[in-house]
XYZ file of C-alpha atoms in Angstrom:
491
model
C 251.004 90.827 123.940
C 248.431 92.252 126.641
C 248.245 89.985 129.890
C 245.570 87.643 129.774
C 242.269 88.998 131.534
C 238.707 87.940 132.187
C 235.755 90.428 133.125
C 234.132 88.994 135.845
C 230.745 90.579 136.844
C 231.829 93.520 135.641
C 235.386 94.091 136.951
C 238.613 92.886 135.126
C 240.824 90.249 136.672
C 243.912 89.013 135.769
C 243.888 85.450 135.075
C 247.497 84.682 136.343
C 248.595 82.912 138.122
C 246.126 80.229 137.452
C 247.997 77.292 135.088
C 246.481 77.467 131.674
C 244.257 74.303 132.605
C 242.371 75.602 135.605
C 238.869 75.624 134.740
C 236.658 78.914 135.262
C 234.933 76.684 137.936
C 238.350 76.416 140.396
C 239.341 80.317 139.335
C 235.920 82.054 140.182
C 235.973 79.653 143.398
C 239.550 80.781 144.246
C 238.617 84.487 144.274
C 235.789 83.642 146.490
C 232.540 83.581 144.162
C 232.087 80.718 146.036
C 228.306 80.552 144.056
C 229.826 78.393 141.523
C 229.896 74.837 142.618
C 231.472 71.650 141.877
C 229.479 68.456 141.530
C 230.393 66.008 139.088
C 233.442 67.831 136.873
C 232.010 66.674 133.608
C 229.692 68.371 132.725
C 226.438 67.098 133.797
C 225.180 68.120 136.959
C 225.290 72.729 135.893
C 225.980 73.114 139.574
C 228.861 74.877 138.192
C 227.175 77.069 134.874
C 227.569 80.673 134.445
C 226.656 82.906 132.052
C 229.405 84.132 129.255
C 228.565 86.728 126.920
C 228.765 85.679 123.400
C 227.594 86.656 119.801
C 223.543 86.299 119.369
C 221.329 85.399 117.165
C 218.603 87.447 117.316
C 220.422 90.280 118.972
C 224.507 91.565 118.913
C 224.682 90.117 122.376
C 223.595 86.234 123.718
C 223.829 85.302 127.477
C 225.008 81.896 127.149
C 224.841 79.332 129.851
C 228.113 76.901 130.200
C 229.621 74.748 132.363
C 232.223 76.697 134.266
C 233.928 73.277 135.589
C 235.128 72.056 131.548
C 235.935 75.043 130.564
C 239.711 76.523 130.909
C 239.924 80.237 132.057
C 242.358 80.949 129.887
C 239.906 80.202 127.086
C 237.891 83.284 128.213
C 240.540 85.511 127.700
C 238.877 88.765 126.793
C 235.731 87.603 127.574
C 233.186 88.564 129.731
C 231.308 86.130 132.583
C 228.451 86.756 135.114
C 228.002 84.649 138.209
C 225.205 83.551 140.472
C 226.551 86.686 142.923
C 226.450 89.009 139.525
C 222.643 88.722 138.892
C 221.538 90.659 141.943
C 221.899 94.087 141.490
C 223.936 95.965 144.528
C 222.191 98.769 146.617
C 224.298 101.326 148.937
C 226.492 100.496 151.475
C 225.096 98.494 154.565
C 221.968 97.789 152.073
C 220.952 94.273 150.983
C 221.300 93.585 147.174
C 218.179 93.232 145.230
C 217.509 89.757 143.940
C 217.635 88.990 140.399
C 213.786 88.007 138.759
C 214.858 84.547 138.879
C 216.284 84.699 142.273
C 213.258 85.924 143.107
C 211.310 83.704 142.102
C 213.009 80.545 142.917
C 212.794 81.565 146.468
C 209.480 82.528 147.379
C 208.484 79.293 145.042
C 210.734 77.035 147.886
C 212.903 76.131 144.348
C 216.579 76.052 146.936
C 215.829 73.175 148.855
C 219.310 72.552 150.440
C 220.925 75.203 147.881
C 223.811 73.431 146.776
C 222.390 73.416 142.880
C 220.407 76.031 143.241
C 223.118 79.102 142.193
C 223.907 76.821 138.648
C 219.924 76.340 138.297
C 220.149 80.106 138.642
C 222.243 81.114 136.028
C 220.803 78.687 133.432
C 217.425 80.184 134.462
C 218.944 83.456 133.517
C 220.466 82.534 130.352
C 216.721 81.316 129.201
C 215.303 84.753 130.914
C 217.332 86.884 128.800
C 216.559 84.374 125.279
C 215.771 87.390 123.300
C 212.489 85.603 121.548
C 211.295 84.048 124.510
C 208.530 86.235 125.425
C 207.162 86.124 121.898
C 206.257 82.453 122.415
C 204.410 82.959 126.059
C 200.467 82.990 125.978
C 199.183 83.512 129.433
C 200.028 84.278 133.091
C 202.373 81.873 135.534
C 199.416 80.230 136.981
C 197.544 79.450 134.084
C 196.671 75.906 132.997
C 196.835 77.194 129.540
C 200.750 75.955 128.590
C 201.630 74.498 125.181
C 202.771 71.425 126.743
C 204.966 70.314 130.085
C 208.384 71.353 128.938
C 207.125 75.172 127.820
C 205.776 78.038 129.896
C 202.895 80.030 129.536
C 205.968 82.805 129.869
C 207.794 80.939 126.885
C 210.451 79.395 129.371
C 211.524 76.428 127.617
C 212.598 73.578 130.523
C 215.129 71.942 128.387
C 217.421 75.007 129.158
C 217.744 73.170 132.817
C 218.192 69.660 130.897
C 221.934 69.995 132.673
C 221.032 70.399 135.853
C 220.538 68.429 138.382
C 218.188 69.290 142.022
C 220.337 66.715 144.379
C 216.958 67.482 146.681
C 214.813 66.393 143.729
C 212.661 69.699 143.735
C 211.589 69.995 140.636
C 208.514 70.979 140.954
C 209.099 74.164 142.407
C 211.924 74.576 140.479
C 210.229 74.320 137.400
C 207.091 76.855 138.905
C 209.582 79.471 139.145
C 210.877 79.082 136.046
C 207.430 79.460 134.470
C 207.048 82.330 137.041
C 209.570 84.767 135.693
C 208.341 87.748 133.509
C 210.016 90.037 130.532
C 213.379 91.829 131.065
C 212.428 95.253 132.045
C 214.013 98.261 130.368
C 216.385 98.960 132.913
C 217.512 95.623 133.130
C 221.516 95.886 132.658
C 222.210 92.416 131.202
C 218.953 93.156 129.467
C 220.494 96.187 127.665
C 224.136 94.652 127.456
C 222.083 92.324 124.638
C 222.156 95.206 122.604
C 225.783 95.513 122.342
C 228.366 93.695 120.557
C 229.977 90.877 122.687
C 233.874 91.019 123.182
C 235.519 90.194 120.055
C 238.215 87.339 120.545
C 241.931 88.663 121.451
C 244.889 86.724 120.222
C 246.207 84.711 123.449
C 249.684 83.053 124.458
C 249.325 82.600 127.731
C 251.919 80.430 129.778
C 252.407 78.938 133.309
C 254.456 76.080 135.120
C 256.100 75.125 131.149
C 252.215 74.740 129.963
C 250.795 77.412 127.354
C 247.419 78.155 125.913
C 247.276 79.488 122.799
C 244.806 81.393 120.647
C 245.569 82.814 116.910
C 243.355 85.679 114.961
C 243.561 83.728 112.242
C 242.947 79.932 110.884
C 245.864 80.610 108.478
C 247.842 81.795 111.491
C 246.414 78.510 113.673
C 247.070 75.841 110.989
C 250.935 77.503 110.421
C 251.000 76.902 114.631
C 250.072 73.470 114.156
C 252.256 72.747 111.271
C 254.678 73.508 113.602
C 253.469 72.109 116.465
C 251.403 68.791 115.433
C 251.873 67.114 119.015
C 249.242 70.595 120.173
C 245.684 69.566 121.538
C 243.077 70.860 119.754
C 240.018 72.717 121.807
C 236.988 74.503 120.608
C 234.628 74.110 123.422
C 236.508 71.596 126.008
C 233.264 69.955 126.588
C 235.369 66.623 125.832
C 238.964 67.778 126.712
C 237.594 69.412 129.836
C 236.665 65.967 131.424
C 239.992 64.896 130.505
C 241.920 67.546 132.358
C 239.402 66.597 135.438
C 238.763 62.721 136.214
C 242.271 61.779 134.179
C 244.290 64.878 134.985
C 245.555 65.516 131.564
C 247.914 68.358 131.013
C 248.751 69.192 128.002
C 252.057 71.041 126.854
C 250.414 73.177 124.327
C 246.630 73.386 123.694
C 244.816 75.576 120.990
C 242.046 77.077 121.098
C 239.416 77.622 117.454
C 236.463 78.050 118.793
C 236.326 81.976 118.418
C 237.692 81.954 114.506
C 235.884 83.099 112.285
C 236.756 81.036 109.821
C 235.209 78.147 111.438
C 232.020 79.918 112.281
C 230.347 80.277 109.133
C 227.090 78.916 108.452
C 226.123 79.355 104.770
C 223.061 77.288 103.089
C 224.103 77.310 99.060
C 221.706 75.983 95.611
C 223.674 72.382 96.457
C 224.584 72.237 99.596
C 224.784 73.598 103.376
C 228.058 74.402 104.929
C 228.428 74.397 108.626
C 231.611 75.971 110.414
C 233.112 72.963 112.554
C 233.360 75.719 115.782
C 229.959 76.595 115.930
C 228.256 75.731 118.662
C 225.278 73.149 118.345
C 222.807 75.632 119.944
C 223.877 77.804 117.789
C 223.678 75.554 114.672
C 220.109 74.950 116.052
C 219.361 78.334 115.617
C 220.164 79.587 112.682
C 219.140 76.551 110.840
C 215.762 77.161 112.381
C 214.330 73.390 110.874
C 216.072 73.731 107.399
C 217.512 70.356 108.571
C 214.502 68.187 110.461
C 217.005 65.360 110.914
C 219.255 67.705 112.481
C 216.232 69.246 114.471
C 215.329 66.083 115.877
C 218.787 65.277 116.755
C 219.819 68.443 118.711
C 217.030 68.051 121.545
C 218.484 64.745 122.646
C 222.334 65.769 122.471
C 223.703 65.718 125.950
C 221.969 69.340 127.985
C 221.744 72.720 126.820
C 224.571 73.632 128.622
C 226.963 70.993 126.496
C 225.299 72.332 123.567
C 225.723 76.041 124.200
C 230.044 74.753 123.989
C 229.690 71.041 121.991
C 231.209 72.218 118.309
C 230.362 69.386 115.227
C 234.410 69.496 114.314
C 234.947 68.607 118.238
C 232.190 65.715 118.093
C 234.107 64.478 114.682
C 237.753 65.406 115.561
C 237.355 62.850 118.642
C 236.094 59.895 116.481
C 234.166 58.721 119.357
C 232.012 55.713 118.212
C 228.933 56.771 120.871
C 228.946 60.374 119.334
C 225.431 61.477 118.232
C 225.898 63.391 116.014
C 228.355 61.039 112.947
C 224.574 58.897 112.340
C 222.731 61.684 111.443
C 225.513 63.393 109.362
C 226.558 59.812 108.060
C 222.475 59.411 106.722
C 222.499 63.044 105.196
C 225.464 61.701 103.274
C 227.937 65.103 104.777
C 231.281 65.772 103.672
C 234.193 67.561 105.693
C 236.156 70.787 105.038
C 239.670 69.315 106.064
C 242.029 72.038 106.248
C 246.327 71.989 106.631
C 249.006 74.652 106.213
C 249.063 73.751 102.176
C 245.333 73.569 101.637
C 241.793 71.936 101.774
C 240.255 68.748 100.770
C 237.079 66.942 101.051
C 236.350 63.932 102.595
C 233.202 62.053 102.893
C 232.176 61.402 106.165
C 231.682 57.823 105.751
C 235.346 57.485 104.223
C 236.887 59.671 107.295
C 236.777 56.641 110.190
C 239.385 54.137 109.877
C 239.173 52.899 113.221
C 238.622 53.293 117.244
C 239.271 57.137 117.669
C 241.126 56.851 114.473
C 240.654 59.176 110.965
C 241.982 60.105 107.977
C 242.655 63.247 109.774
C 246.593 64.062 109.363
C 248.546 65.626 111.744
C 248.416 69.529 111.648
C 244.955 69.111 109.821
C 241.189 70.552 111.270
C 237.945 69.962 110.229
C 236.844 73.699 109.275
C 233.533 72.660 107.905
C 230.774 70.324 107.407
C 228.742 70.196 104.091
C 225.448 68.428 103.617
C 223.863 67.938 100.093
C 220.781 69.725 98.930
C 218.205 68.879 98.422
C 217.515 66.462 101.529
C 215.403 63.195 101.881
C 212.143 63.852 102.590
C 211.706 60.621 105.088
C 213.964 61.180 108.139
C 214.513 59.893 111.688
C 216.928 59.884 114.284
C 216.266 56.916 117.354
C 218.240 57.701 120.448
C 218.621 54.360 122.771
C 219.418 55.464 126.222
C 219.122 54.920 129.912
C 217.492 58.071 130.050
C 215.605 60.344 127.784
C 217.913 63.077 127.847
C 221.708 64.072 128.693
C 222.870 60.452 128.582
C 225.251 58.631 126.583
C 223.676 56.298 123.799
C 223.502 52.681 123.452
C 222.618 52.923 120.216
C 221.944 55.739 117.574
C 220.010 54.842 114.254
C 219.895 58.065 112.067
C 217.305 57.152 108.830
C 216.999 59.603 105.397
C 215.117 57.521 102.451
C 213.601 59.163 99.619
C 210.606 57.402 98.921
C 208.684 58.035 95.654
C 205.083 56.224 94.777
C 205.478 53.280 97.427
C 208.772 52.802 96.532
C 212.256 53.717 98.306
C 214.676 54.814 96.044
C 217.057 55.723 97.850
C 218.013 55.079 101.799
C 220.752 56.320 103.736
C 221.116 54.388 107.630
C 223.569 55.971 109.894
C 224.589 53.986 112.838
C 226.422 54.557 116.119
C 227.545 52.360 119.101
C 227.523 49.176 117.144
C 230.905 49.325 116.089
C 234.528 50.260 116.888
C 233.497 53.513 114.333
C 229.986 54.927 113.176
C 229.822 52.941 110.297
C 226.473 53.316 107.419
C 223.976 50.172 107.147
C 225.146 49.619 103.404
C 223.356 45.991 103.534
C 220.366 47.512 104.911
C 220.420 49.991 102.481
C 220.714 47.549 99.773
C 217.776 45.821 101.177
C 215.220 48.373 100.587
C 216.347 50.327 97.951
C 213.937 49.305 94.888
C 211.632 48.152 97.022
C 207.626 48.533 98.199
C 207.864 50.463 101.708
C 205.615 47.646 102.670
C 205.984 45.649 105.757
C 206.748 42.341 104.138
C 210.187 44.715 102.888
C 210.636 46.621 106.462
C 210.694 43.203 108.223
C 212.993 41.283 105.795
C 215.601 44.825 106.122
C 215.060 44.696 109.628
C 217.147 41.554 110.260
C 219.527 42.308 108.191
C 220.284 45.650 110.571
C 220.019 43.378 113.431
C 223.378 42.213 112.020
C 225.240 45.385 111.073
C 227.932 45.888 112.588
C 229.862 44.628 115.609
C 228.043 45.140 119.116
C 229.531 44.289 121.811
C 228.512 44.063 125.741
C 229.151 47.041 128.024
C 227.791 47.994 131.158
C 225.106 50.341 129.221
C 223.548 47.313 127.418
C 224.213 44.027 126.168
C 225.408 43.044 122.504
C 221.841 41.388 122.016
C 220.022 44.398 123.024
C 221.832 45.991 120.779
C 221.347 43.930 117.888
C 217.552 43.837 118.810
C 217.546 47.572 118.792
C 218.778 47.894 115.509
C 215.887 46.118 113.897
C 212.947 47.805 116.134
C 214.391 51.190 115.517
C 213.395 50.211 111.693
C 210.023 48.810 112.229
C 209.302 51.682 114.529
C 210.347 54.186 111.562
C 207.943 52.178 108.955
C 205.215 52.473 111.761
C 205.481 56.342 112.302
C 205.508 56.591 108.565
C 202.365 54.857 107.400
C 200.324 56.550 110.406
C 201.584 60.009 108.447
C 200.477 58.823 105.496
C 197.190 57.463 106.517
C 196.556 60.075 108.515
């Protein structure tokens, strides 16, 4: 098998000897690309993101922004990575390099400050320069008034690309200036034209240091044979999860597997009856290609942690953890999904809300993945997803209410309430449910059904709110869906 490598701005390294759960953050830092920063070491501060070139959606080629501090370097095996100091392009000797557009720009705008966030600022920036539809969606100059709203560009710069990092100076202003500042690729742009061309395809890895070993198969059939064999093997797709482990708890793992790059697991097909979404996808790129099919899932993306936890965050991985504060088991518990589960011998299908059986806990066997998840057509047409947080976005919930009801003539027929953060699972609001099916979507119903869901489940307190709030949540989230809903209608 070839020695494990990484391109790195252009030029191949070997990744040995790093252990296989040094992050890209601590390698690129150890060869002195010193750019790269550590701030928090899970994921929410991008003082650390780079850009890794993966498949696109609108072109062969994406530039992806990630969090170089969760993810393990052995997981880019193959792969190809540009940093902060890989932007500007490199004149002849004893010449200063020529800043990138975006390094440009976030200097004469006074976007540094101190410059301890600003190279991770940068390379988000980029991965949002290079969005190959970006420019289509601009209408006017950098210092027009005329912008869509405060989170979009007249340039088509969307801010929630920068929703993971964090300005220790609090500069956002300019920040944010010289992100609506930048202009269009030109021609001649390298990374620009490297869009064009396929990304690297994924290499087979075994990779082992100091009695650890990563390992990556071509295959799922290959993968689940590996983890017949080796059940006690840590699943990864995009680390965003066991990358914080390996940091604040030091976790090392004897054997870990990676299943993000099969493509087996990256399939997104939408059939007569149903849509089936490969568990190793990422959520950006879910977001994509569904392009609104699935409004609940539209509304839920924006507030899932940052774009950068997105552009690695995989469905299976938010499932396979059983977390009972993940966002995304409400929504897929109200649209009613399924799951792929697959094992050396074969697949079944479980529905989601039959797959918890307790904290962290699933029907899940050893050796067994999620490969895919698989909504029902055709959807609810009344849908909402309530996100209670300390903050509006990248923050852990307090609460999640996901809502899907069908309602026909005044009536609701049918209603589907997925909850999160109430319980020692995400559990569905059956006696809630039960409440307003068959009845008038009238207030007199929405009130009565909104203390029964002050009662589902089991809230407790925890530093991010109290078991009261909670409850009290529960039933707003309700009233506040039946009040959205009648100013549609009346409107």
């Amino acid at each position: 098998m070839v020695a494990a490598r990484i391109t790195v701005n252009g030029k191949e390294a070997p990744i040995s000897p790093a252990a296989p759960q040094t992050t890209v953050l601590d390698f690129l830092r150890e060869r002195g690309l010193t750019g790269t920063k550590e701030g928090c070491a899970e994921g929410e501060c991008g003082a650390c993101s780079v850009l890794v070139a993966r498949p696109g959606v609108n072109k062969p080629t994406d530039w992806v922004a990630v969090n170089a501090c969760l993810v393990p370097v052995a997981a880019l095996d193959g792969q190809e990575i540009v940093t902060s100091e890989g932007l500007a392009t490199v004149g002849e000797p004893g010449t200063p390099p020529t800043l990138h557009p975006v390094q440009e720009e976030m200097a004469v705008r006074g976007g540094s400050q101190c410059g301890y966030c600003t190279p991770g600022f940068v390379c988000s920036m980029a991965a949002e320069y290079y969005r190959p539809d970006r420019c289509a969606h601009g209408h006017g100059d950098a210092d027009s008034a005329d912008t869509t709203d405060a989170e979009h560009g007249p340039n088509g710069f969307d801010l929630h690309a920068l929703s993971g990092n964090l300005c220790r100076c609090t500069g956002y202003r300019p920040i944010r200036d010289a992100a609506f500042a930048v202009g269009e690729p030109t021609a001649e742009d390298p990374l620009a034209q490297r869009r064009e061309q396929a990304p690297p395809a994924p290499v087979a890895t075994e990779y082992t240091q100091d009695d650890s070993t990563f390992l990556r198969k071509n295959t799922l059939a290959e993968t689940l044979e590996l983890l017949r064999e080796r059940p006690d093997a840590v699943v990864v797709a995009g680390s965003t999860d066991y990358g914080v482990e390996v940091n604040i708890r030091s976790r090392r793992a004897e054997c870990v597997v990676a299943i993000d790059r099969l493509p087996e697991l990256r399939e997104l097909r939408v059939e007569s009856d149903h849509i089936e979404i490969g568990a190793a996808l990422t959520l950006t790129e879910i977001e994509r290609r569904l392009d609104g099919q699935v409004p609940l899932l539209a509304e839920l993306f924006p507030q899932f942690a940052s774009r950068l936890i997105r552009n690695g965050a995989t469905l299976g991985g938010n499932l396979g953890t059983g977390s009972p504060i993940g966002d995304s088991p409400p929504v897929l518990l109200a649209l009613e999904a399924s799951l792929v589960l697959a094992d050396a011998d074969g697949e079944r299908v479980v529905p989601l809300a039959e797959y918890f059986t307790g904290y962290r806990q699933s029907v899940r066997r050893p050796g067994e993945l999620i490969r895919a998840v698989r909504i029902p057509l055709p959807l609810s047409p009344v849908t909402a997803f309530h996100k209670i947080a300390k903050r509006r976005f990248d923050d852990i919930s307090s609460v999640a209410v996901a809502f899907a009801l069908d309602i026909e003539d005044g009536i609701v027929r049918t209603a589907r309430i997925g909850l999160g953060g109430v319980a020692a699972t995400p559990i569905r609001a059956l006696a809630t449910e039960a409440a307003l099916e068959g009845k008038p979507w009238s207030a007199e119903t929405v009130e009565a059904a909104a203390r029964v869901l002050r009662g589902e489940g089991t809230p407790m307190d925890d530093h991010r709110a109290s078991s009261l709030y909670r409850s009290a949540m529960l039933g707003q989230s309700l009233l506040k869906l039946h009040a959205q809903t009648t100013e549609a209608v009346s409107s």
